[in-house]
């Protein structure tokens, strides 16, 4: 008799975005005239940059010619892309990462979700609270989290690291008396809080991981949004990170590839867990379960690093960050407490008067016809917070902020 992986039954339903859609639809049915503005959107809206489109078109043409046709891509990615990534994203920032330590993939979500497969079942995991849900859910599926405690809204065997106003929404290194987690998920710039971590604080995490033989799984999907100095773009800017960290990157928010799909993961060759090297394991997993990002998409990714491509994607990011500034300044001038929105496309606002984040969602929908994301949807630490995003249309963003101010 076939049986299922019972760990899947432990997953709490991911109802956040369907609950939001349900509430919005009900409101629309009752108020068909309402002009609803969505600032909850987590997807980019600007079209792909012209330099990238040109590269895509050229690659499509190549695929139609006998001489330049390509079949299966190399497992770990084409050299033309891995070389330019190693040079532009790492060497130029003083990070000692070589092209063969870069594994090209179809995005950071798959890699963040799959990486846990190369680690033993007995590892303990630590995540930020609030958190991008993929890290916990993929470990639930693998049976590493224990059962779900409905009242605490937490898995019993997961270490939730509080990210609060007091610590600038970046977790503190655990105390010496606490048991060190084996796998530590960090994400900066952060979704949902929009917070970043300073280089010194990230170095403290690297030192901690080296001391305790833990591995840091560092998600830098929003690296391109960093605008301030002393904010590390890569964990490999920290001394010793090659010995304790894996890093995930994405072209999704950097260059609008959410629909094209491209990302990469860095696994340094010196990195070990329990004395075993991780690079060969991830290479083996990649070779067995994945056949490479498409040639045309990898060529599109390469174009992001050309002078034209770079300039164009920078302009797009600056445009989104213009929206972020409008939201952040508008909220603050109306007396709301808000953070993020400077090095990330997310604005994390405190709900007024200690309102629950769903209660505030309802208020905003009904009184301002604006839709955002309740913070509690990202973990219990998100209660009393609300996420707004900078990916909307400019005029609608301005209009939404005016409506919130007039609440
Ligand atoms: N990591 C974080 C923190 C994200 O917020 C997202 C997307 O929202 C991803 C990874 C997924 O990236 P990709 O589109 O490359 O799969």
Short mmCIF file of C-alpha atoms in Angstrom, two decimals, residues 118-279:
data_model
loop_
_atom_site.label_atom_id
_atom_site.label_comp_id
_atom_site.label_asym_id
_atom_site.label_seq_id
_atom_site.Cartn_x
_atom_site.Cartn_y
_atom_site.Cartn_z
CA UNK A 118 21.55 17.77 1.78
CA UNK A 119 21.38 18.07 5.59
CA UNK A 120 20.55 15.34 8.07
CA UNK A 121 17.06 14.96 9.48
CA UNK A 122 18.27 15.62 13.00
CA UNK A 123 19.48 19.15 12.39
CA UNK A 124 17.70 21.86 14.32
CA UNK A 125 16.68 24.94 12.38
CA UNK A 126 16.42 28.58 13.41
CA UNK A 127 14.40 31.17 11.50
CA UNK A 128 13.55 34.83 11.91
CA UNK A 129 10.08 35.68 13.21
CA UNK A 130 8.41 37.10 11.10
CA UNK A 131 9.74 35.10 8.15
CA UNK A 132 9.45 34.25 4.45
CA UNK A 133 7.48 30.98 4.85
CA UNK A 134 9.51 28.72 2.50
CA UNK A 135 12.28 28.03 5.03
CA UNK A 136 9.95 26.54 7.64
CA UNK A 137 7.58 24.78 5.25
CA UNK A 138 10.36 22.96 3.39
CA UNK A 139 11.73 21.69 6.72
CA UNK A 140 8.25 20.60 7.80
CA UNK A 141 8.03 18.47 4.65
CA UNK A 142 11.37 16.91 5.56
CA UNK A 143 10.22 16.08 9.11
CA UNK A 144 12.63 18.40 10.88
CA UNK A 145 10.25 20.67 12.78
CA UNK A 146 8.13 18.59 15.16
CA UNK A 147 4.39 19.15 15.35
CA UNK A 148 2.53 22.42 15.05
CA UNK A 149 1.41 24.16 18.22
CA UNK A 150 -1.86 25.78 17.15
CA UNK A 151 -2.10 28.15 20.10
CA UNK A 152 1.48 29.43 19.78
CA UNK A 153 1.29 29.32 15.96
CA UNK A 154 4.70 27.68 15.94
CA UNK A 155 6.38 24.36 15.26
CA UNK A 156 7.64 22.85 18.48
CA UNK A 157 11.18 22.00 17.31
CA UNK A 158 11.93 25.20 15.40
CA UNK A 159 13.89 28.05 16.98
CA UNK A 160 12.06 31.30 16.17
CA UNK A 161 14.40 34.25 16.49
CA UNK A 162 12.44 37.38 17.38
CA UNK A 163 12.89 40.31 14.98
CA UNK A 164 11.49 43.32 16.76
CA UNK A 165 11.77 47.08 16.83
CA UNK A 166 14.22 46.70 19.73
CA UNK A 167 16.74 44.71 17.67
CA UNK A 168 16.10 46.60 14.41
CA UNK A 169 14.29 43.54 13.01
CA UNK A 170 17.58 41.60 12.82
CA UNK A 171 17.97 38.69 15.25
CA UNK A 172 20.56 38.64 17.98
CA UNK A 173 23.11 35.86 18.14
CA UNK A 174 21.90 33.32 20.76
CA UNK A 175 23.43 33.45 24.22
CA UNK A 176 26.19 31.03 25.20
CA UNK A 177 23.80 29.07 27.45
CA UNK A 178 21.35 28.41 24.63
CA UNK A 179 21.74 25.34 22.44
CA UNK A 180 23.16 26.40 19.07
CA UNK A 181 20.87 25.70 16.10
CA UNK A 182 22.49 23.66 13.32
CA UNK A 183 20.95 25.46 10.34
CA UNK A 184 20.35 29.21 10.61
CA UNK A 185 18.20 30.93 7.99
CA UNK A 186 18.91 34.63 7.59
CA UNK A 187 17.40 36.90 4.93
CA UNK A 188 18.66 40.45 4.35
CA UNK A 189 17.34 42.77 3.02
CA UNK A 190 14.35 41.15 4.63
CA UNK A 191 10.94 40.14 3.39
CA UNK A 192 8.58 41.10 5.05
CA UNK A 193 10.19 43.75 7.30
CA UNK A 194 12.41 45.49 4.72
CA UNK A 195 15.15 45.54 7.40
CA UNK A 196 18.87 45.08 6.78
CA UNK A 197 21.74 43.89 8.94
CA UNK A 198 24.98 45.81 9.42
CA UNK A 199 28.25 44.19 8.48
CA UNK A 200 29.35 43.98 12.13
CA UNK A 201 26.18 42.19 13.19
CA UNK A 202 26.40 39.79 10.25
CA UNK A 203 30.05 39.14 11.15
CA UNK A 204 28.86 38.21 14.66
CA UNK A 205 26.58 35.59 13.09
CA UNK A 206 29.43 34.24 10.96
CA UNK A 207 31.69 34.02 14.03
CA UNK A 208 28.91 32.27 15.95
CA UNK A 209 28.27 29.75 13.16
CA UNK A 210 31.99 28.95 12.88
CA UNK A 211 32.32 28.50 16.62
CA UNK A 212 29.33 26.14 16.82
CA UNK A 213 29.76 24.33 13.48
CA UNK A 214 26.39 25.66 12.31
CA UNK A 215 25.60 26.51 8.69
CA UNK A 216 24.02 29.86 7.76
CA UNK A 217 21.60 29.79 4.85
CA UNK A 218 21.70 33.39 3.68
CA UNK A 219 18.94 34.64 1.39
CA UNK A 220 20.06 37.81 -0.41
CA UNK A 221 17.23 37.92 -2.96
CA UNK A 222 16.80 41.69 -2.42
CA UNK A 223 20.50 42.60 -2.47
CA UNK A 224 20.05 44.95 -5.46
CA UNK A 225 17.82 47.23 -3.38
CA UNK A 226 20.55 48.13 -0.87
CA UNK A 227 21.21 51.86 -1.00
CA UNK A 228 23.08 52.52 2.25
CA UNK A 229 26.75 52.10 3.13
CA UNK A 230 27.85 49.49 5.67
CA UNK A 231 25.11 47.11 4.58
CA UNK A 232 26.68 43.91 3.26
CA UNK A 233 25.50 42.81 -0.20
CA UNK A 234 26.83 39.31 0.35
CA UNK A 235 27.59 37.28 3.46
CA UNK A 236 30.98 36.54 1.90
CA UNK A 237 31.97 40.13 2.69
CA UNK A 238 32.36 38.78 6.24
CA UNK A 239 35.57 37.09 7.25
CA UNK A 240 35.29 33.31 7.47
CA UNK A 241 31.87 33.10 5.77
CA UNK A 242 33.26 30.65 3.19
CA UNK A 243 33.51 28.13 6.01
CA UNK A 244 29.97 28.47 7.30
CA UNK A 245 27.54 29.96 4.75
CA UNK A 246 25.51 29.23 1.65
CA UNK A 247 24.03 32.22 -0.19
CA UNK A 248 20.92 32.45 -2.39
CA UNK A 249 20.43 35.10 -5.04
CA UNK A 250 17.62 35.84 -7.45
CA UNK A 251 17.09 37.77 -10.67
CA UNK A 252 13.39 38.15 -9.81
CA UNK A 253 13.33 41.43 -7.97
CA UNK A 254 16.71 42.57 -9.32
CA UNK A 255 15.69 42.53 -12.96
CA UNK A 256 12.01 41.61 -13.14
CA UNK A 257 12.58 37.87 -13.80
CA UNK A 258 9.66 36.59 -11.67
CA UNK A 259 8.13 35.18 -14.85
CA UNK A 260 11.39 34.29 -16.65
CA UNK A 261 12.83 32.43 -13.63
CA UNK A 262 16.54 32.66 -12.82
CA UNK A 263 18.61 32.61 -9.66
CA UNK A 264 21.76 31.08 -8.24
CA UNK A 265 23.17 29.57 -5.08
CA UNK A 266 26.73 29.83 -3.84
CA UNK A 267 28.21 26.81 -2.08
CA UNK A 268 31.89 27.40 -1.25
CA UNK A 269 34.18 24.43 -1.75
CA UNK A 270 35.58 24.67 1.81
CA UNK A 271 32.16 24.54 3.44
CA UNK A 272 31.53 21.42 5.52
CA UNK A 273 28.89 20.04 7.87
CA UNK A 274 30.06 17.43 10.37
CA UNK A 275 33.36 17.28 8.49
CA UNK A 276 31.75 16.46 5.10
CA UNK A 277 31.99 18.86 2.19
CA UNK A 278 28.66 20.28 1.01
CA UNK A 279 29.67 21.33 -2.53
#
